[in-house]
Amino acid sequence: MTIEDRIKVVEVMALAVDPPAVFDIETPLREVVHGMRDDNVGCALLTRDGELAGIFTERDLVERVLGNEAALDLPVSKWMTPDPEWVTRTDTVRKAVRHMQQRGFRSVPVVDEDGRIAGCVRHKDIINYLAEHFSEQVLNLPPDPEQLTLEREGG
């Protein structure tokens, strides 16, 4: 099965994803940023009454907050992207990839049947899946197929 065929049928829940950083939308931005740093993640998923209400990413931090020291004490809801696009655990990997490709996302929230956060698919999760399942096609090509090695590497 080709990579293209596989992502059309494999469900998002087949990906190995790390637990997302989750905060209430009224949490001060400073706490969200510290949580993202501590969890080593590029985004935080934001909830209202336990349901997905927004997303805050590193890109938001750089483009909208950086240089505005007072922003850190305001609720993250002032800086988040509200009502982000999402996928369910049973949606295909292709659907997550489409959201990323068409909208320039690096992370897509995953919700359950009740609209509650079930995870977050990151671009790295998809790359890791492809490298694991299609290692021959993904990992064995040189960066430049026409490149010739003139010297032996190593000692």
PDB file of C-alpha atoms in Angstrom:
ATOM      1  CA  MET A   1       0.000   0.000   0.000  1.00  0.00           C
ATOM      2  CA  THR A   2       1.385   3.441  -0.917  1.00  0.00           C
ATOM      3  CA  ILE A   3       1.741   6.342   1.485  1.00  0.00           C
ATOM      4  CA  GLU A   4      -1.157   8.124  -0.226  1.00  0.00           C
ATOM      5  CA  ASP A   5      -3.402   5.079   0.056  1.00  0.00           C
ATOM      6  CA  ARG A   6      -2.488   4.459   3.693  1.00  0.00           C
ATOM      7  CA  ILE A   7      -3.304   7.960   4.963  1.00  0.00           C
ATOM      8  CA  LYS A   8      -6.719   7.721   3.277  1.00  0.00           C
ATOM      9  CA  VAL A   9      -7.719   4.792   5.494  1.00  0.00           C
ATOM     10  CA  VAL A  10      -5.642   4.989   8.689  1.00  0.00           C
ATOM     11  CA  GLU A  11      -7.485   6.691  11.528  1.00  0.00           C
ATOM     12  CA  VAL A  12      -6.004   9.478  13.612  1.00  0.00           C
ATOM     13  CA  MET A  13      -6.099   7.262  16.715  1.00  0.00           C
ATOM     14  CA  ALA A  14      -3.424   5.054  15.086  1.00  0.00           C
ATOM     15  CA  LEU A  15      -0.897   7.860  15.490  1.00  0.00           C
ATOM     16  CA  ALA A  16       1.254   7.965  18.598  1.00  0.00           C
ATOM     17  CA  VAL A  17       0.472  11.404  20.032  1.00  0.00           C
ATOM     18  CA  ASP A  18       1.657  12.974  23.250  1.00  0.00           C
ATOM     19  CA  PRO A  19      -0.946  14.359  25.665  1.00  0.00           C
ATOM     20  CA  PRO A  20      -1.714  17.999  24.828  1.00  0.00           C
ATOM     21  CA  ALA A  21      -1.318  20.964  27.138  1.00  0.00           C
ATOM     22  CA  VAL A  22      -4.892  21.890  28.103  1.00  0.00           C
ATOM     23  CA  PHE A  23      -6.009  25.064  29.891  1.00  0.00           C
ATOM     24  CA  ASP A  24      -9.238  26.941  30.546  1.00  0.00           C
ATOM     25  CA  ILE A  25      -9.700  30.027  28.356  1.00  0.00           C
ATOM     26  CA  GLU A  26      -9.580  32.275  31.440  1.00  0.00           C
ATOM     27  CA  THR A  27      -6.089  31.100  32.419  1.00  0.00           C
ATOM     28  CA  PRO A  28      -3.536  33.937  32.362  1.00  0.00           C
ATOM     29  CA  LEU A  29      -1.376  33.807  29.254  1.00  0.00           C
ATOM     30  CA  ARG A  30       1.770  33.686  31.408  1.00  0.00           C
ATOM     31  CA  GLU A  31       0.651  30.364  32.917  1.00  0.00           C
ATOM     32  CA  VAL A  32      -0.197  28.931  29.485  1.00  0.00           C
ATOM     33  CA  VAL A  33       3.210  29.892  28.062  1.00  0.00           C
ATOM     34  CA  HIS A  34       4.997  28.373  31.068  1.00  0.00           C
ATOM     35  CA  GLY A  35       2.912  25.202  30.697  1.00  0.00           C
ATOM     36  CA  MET A  36       3.764  24.933  27.006  1.00  0.00           C
ATOM     37  CA  ARG A  37       7.443  25.343  27.815  1.00  0.00           C
ATOM     38  CA  ASP A  38       7.329  22.836  30.669  1.00  0.00           C
ATOM     39  CA  ASP A  39       5.484  20.260  28.519  1.00  0.00           C
ATOM     40  CA  ASN A  40       7.757  21.000  25.542  1.00  0.00           C
ATOM     41  CA  VAL A  41       4.801  21.515  23.186  1.00  0.00           C
ATOM     42  CA  GLY A  42       4.134  24.079  20.479  1.00  0.00           C
ATOM     43  CA  CYS A  43       0.495  24.710  21.296  1.00  0.00           C
ATOM     44  CA  ALA A  44      -2.063  24.696  24.067  1.00  0.00           C
ATOM     45  CA  LEU A  45      -5.653  23.577  23.633  1.00  0.00           C
ATOM     46  CA  LEU A  46      -8.134  25.795  25.429  1.00  0.00           C
ATOM     47  CA  THR A  47     -11.451  24.785  26.924  1.00  0.00           C
ATOM     48  CA  ARG A  48     -14.685  26.354  28.065  1.00  0.00           C
ATOM     49  CA  ASP A  49     -16.809  24.107  30.280  1.00  0.00           C
ATOM     50  CA  GLY A  50     -14.600  21.166  29.334  1.00  0.00           C
ATOM     51  CA  GLU A  51     -15.099  21.540  25.568  1.00  0.00           C
ATOM     52  CA  LEU A  52     -12.596  22.733  22.979  1.00  0.00           C
ATOM     53  CA  ALA A  53     -12.916  26.500  22.603  1.00  0.00           C
ATOM     54  CA  GLY A  54      -9.593  27.601  21.150  1.00  0.00           C
ATOM     55  CA  ILE A  55      -5.936  27.011  20.458  1.00  0.00           C
ATOM     56  CA  PHE A  56      -2.868  29.071  21.309  1.00  0.00           C
ATOM     57  CA  THR A  57       0.349  28.353  19.411  1.00  0.00           C
ATOM     58  CA  GLU A  58       3.981  29.422  19.360  1.00  0.00           C
ATOM     59  CA  ARG A  59       3.131  31.358  16.222  1.00  0.00           C
ATOM     60  CA  ASP A  60       0.453  33.305  18.152  1.00  0.00           C
ATOM     61  CA  LEU A  61       3.029  34.094  20.819  1.00  0.00           C
ATOM     62  CA  VAL A  62       5.534  35.445  18.313  1.00  0.00           C
ATOM     63  CA  GLU A  63       3.124  37.304  16.041  1.00  0.00           C
ATOM     64  CA  ARG A  64       0.591  38.682  18.531  1.00  0.00           C
ATOM     65  CA  VAL A  65       2.141  38.826  21.980  1.00  0.00           C
ATOM     66  CA  LEU A  66       5.900  39.302  21.759  1.00  0.00           C
ATOM     67  CA  GLY A  67       6.870  42.769  22.953  1.00  0.00           C
ATOM     68  CA  ASN A  68       3.633  43.276  24.891  1.00  0.00           C
ATOM     69  CA  GLU A  69       4.632  42.479  28.476  1.00  0.00           C
ATOM     70  CA  ALA A  70       1.149  43.378  29.817  1.00  0.00           C
ATOM     71  CA  ALA A  71      -0.388  40.667  27.625  1.00  0.00           C
ATOM     72  CA  LEU A  72       1.045  37.941  29.842  1.00  0.00           C
ATOM     73  CA  ASP A  73      -1.314  38.840  32.682  1.00  0.00           C
ATOM     74  CA  LEU A  74      -4.449  38.805  30.518  1.00  0.00           C
ATOM     75  CA  PRO A  75      -6.557  35.681  29.922  1.00  0.00           C
ATOM     76  CA  VAL A  76      -5.318  33.505  27.068  1.00  0.00           C
ATOM     77  CA  SER A  77      -8.748  33.955  25.446  1.00  0.00           C
ATOM     78  CA  LYS A  78      -7.595  37.427  24.305  1.00  0.00           C
ATOM     79  CA  TRP A  79      -4.838  35.861  22.208  1.00  0.00           C
ATOM     80  CA  MET A  80      -6.161  32.436  21.194  1.00  0.00           C
ATOM     81  CA  THR A  81      -7.604  31.364  17.876  1.00  0.00           C
ATOM     82  CA  PRO A  82     -11.247  30.619  18.736  1.00  0.00           C
ATOM     83  CA  ASP A  83     -13.157  27.581  17.472  1.00  0.00           C
ATOM     84  CA  PRO A  84     -10.220  25.865  15.777  1.00  0.00           C
ATOM     85  CA  GLU A  85     -10.681  23.219  13.126  1.00  0.00           C
ATOM     86  CA  TRP A  86     -10.432  19.721  14.571  1.00  0.00           C
ATOM     87  CA  VAL A  87     -10.630  16.044  13.756  1.00  0.00           C
ATOM     88  CA  THR A  88     -12.057  13.073  15.621  1.00  0.00           C
ATOM     89  CA  ARG A  89     -10.155   9.935  16.592  1.00  0.00           C
ATOM     90  CA  THR A  90     -11.890   8.040  13.781  1.00  0.00           C
ATOM     91  CA  ASP A  91     -11.172  10.611  11.056  1.00  0.00           C
ATOM     92  CA  THR A  92      -8.432   9.645   8.649  1.00  0.00           C
ATOM     93  CA  VAL A  93      -4.890  10.921   8.839  1.00  0.00           C
ATOM     94  CA  ARG A  94      -5.559  12.428   5.412  1.00  0.00           C
ATOM     95  CA  LYS A  95      -8.158  14.763   6.926  1.00  0.00           C
ATOM     96  CA  ALA A  96      -5.652  16.005   9.515  1.00  0.00           C
ATOM     97  CA  VAL A  97      -3.025  16.470   6.806  1.00  0.00           C
ATOM     98  CA  ARG A  98      -5.511  18.456   4.694  1.00  0.00           C
ATOM     99  CA  HIS A  99      -6.229  20.845   7.573  1.00  0.00           C
ATOM    100  CA  MET A 100      -2.500  21.329   8.001  1.00  0.00           C
ATOM    101  CA  GLN A 101      -1.770  21.738   4.316  1.00  0.00           C
ATOM    102  CA  GLN A 102      -4.645  24.025   3.381  1.00  0.00           C
ATOM    103  CA  ARG A 103      -4.516  26.290   6.411  1.00  0.00           C
ATOM    104  CA  GLY A 104      -0.826  26.170   7.334  1.00  0.00           C
ATOM    105  CA  PHE A 105      -1.425  24.452  10.685  1.00  0.00           C
ATOM    106  CA  ARG A 106       1.225  22.450  12.487  1.00  0.00           C
ATOM    107  CA  SER A 107      -1.205  21.074  15.057  1.00  0.00           C
ATOM    108  CA  VAL A 108      -4.825  19.938  14.825  1.00  0.00           C
ATOM    109  CA  PRO A 109      -6.917  19.209  17.934  1.00  0.00           C
ATOM    110  CA  VAL A 110      -8.600  15.808  18.259  1.00  0.00           C
ATOM    111  CA  VAL A 111     -12.006  15.718  19.978  1.00  0.00           C
ATOM    112  CA  ASP A 112     -14.301  12.918  21.087  1.00  0.00           C
ATOM    113  CA  GLU A 113     -18.024  12.519  20.369  1.00  0.00           C
ATOM    114  CA  ASP A 114     -18.894  15.009  23.137  1.00  0.00           C
ATOM    115  CA  GLY A 115     -16.578  17.751  21.869  1.00  0.00           C
ATOM    116  CA  ARG A 116     -14.060  17.094  24.634  1.00  0.00           C
ATOM    117  CA  ILE A 117     -10.347  17.079  23.924  1.00  0.00           C
ATOM    118  CA  ALA A 118      -8.963  13.642  23.131  1.00  0.00           C
ATOM    119  CA  GLY A 119      -5.529  14.738  21.898  1.00  0.00           C
ATOM    120  CA  CYS A 120      -3.682  16.854  19.387  1.00  0.00           C
ATOM    121  CA  VAL A 121      -2.101  15.710  16.133  1.00  0.00           C
ATOM    122  CA  ARG A 122       1.124  17.509  15.354  1.00  0.00           C
ATOM    123  CA  HIS A 123       3.029  17.546  12.101  1.00  0.00           C
ATOM    124  CA  LYS A 124       5.768  15.602  13.905  1.00  0.00           C
ATOM    125  CA  ASP A 125       3.312  12.807  14.772  1.00  0.00           C
ATOM    126  CA  ILE A 126       2.462  12.336  11.108  1.00  0.00           C
ATOM    127  CA  ILE A 127       6.114  12.422  10.043  1.00  0.00           C
ATOM    128  CA  ASN A 128       6.995   9.855  12.720  1.00  0.00           C
ATOM    129  CA  TYR A 129       4.154   7.593  11.568  1.00  0.00           C
ATOM    130  CA  LEU A 130       5.289   7.793   7.946  1.00  0.00           C
ATOM    131  CA  ALA A 131       8.933   7.192   8.859  1.00  0.00           C
ATOM    132  CA  GLU A 132       7.974   4.164  10.944  1.00  0.00           C
ATOM    133  CA  HIS A 133       5.619   2.561   8.421  1.00  0.00           C
ATOM    134  CA  PHE A 134       7.337   3.617   5.200  1.00  0.00           C
ATOM    135  CA  SER A 135      10.952   3.723   6.309  1.00  0.00           C
ATOM    136  CA  GLU A 136      12.314   2.385   3.024  1.00  0.00           C
ATOM    137  CA  GLN A 137      10.642   5.101   0.964  1.00  0.00           C
ATOM    138  CA  VAL A 138      11.179   7.911   3.474  1.00  0.00           C
ATOM    139  CA  LEU A 139      14.602   7.341   5.018  1.00  0.00           C
ATOM    140  CA  ASN A 140      16.852   5.926   2.334  1.00  0.00           C
ATOM    141  CA  LEU A 141      16.945   8.755  -0.181  1.00  0.00           C
ATOM    142  CA  PRO A 142      19.870  11.201  -0.123  1.00  0.00           C
ATOM    143  CA  PRO A 143      18.991  14.913   0.083  1.00  0.00           C
ATOM    144  CA  ASP A 144      20.281  15.300  -3.474  1.00  0.00           C
ATOM    145  CA  PRO A 145      19.930  12.097  -5.545  1.00  0.00           C
ATOM    146  CA  GLU A 146      22.496  13.419  -8.072  1.00  0.00           C
ATOM    147  CA  GLN A 147      25.119  14.074  -5.380  1.00  0.00           C
ATOM    148  CA  LEU A 148      28.383  12.147  -5.658  1.00  0.00           C
ATOM    149  CA  THR A 149      30.553  11.601  -2.617  1.00  0.00           C
ATOM    150  CA  LEU A 150      34.155  12.501  -3.427  1.00  0.00           C
ATOM    151  CA  GLU A 151      35.591  11.730   0.006  1.00  0.00           C
ATOM    152  CA  ARG A 152      34.961   9.006   2.495  1.00  0.00           C
ATOM    153  CA  GLU A 153      33.210  10.236   5.641  1.00  0.00           C
ATOM    154  CA  GLY A 154      34.469   9.348   9.090  1.00  0.00           C
ATOM    155  CA  GLY A 155      37.871   8.366  10.352  1.00  0.00           C
TER     156      GLY A 155
END
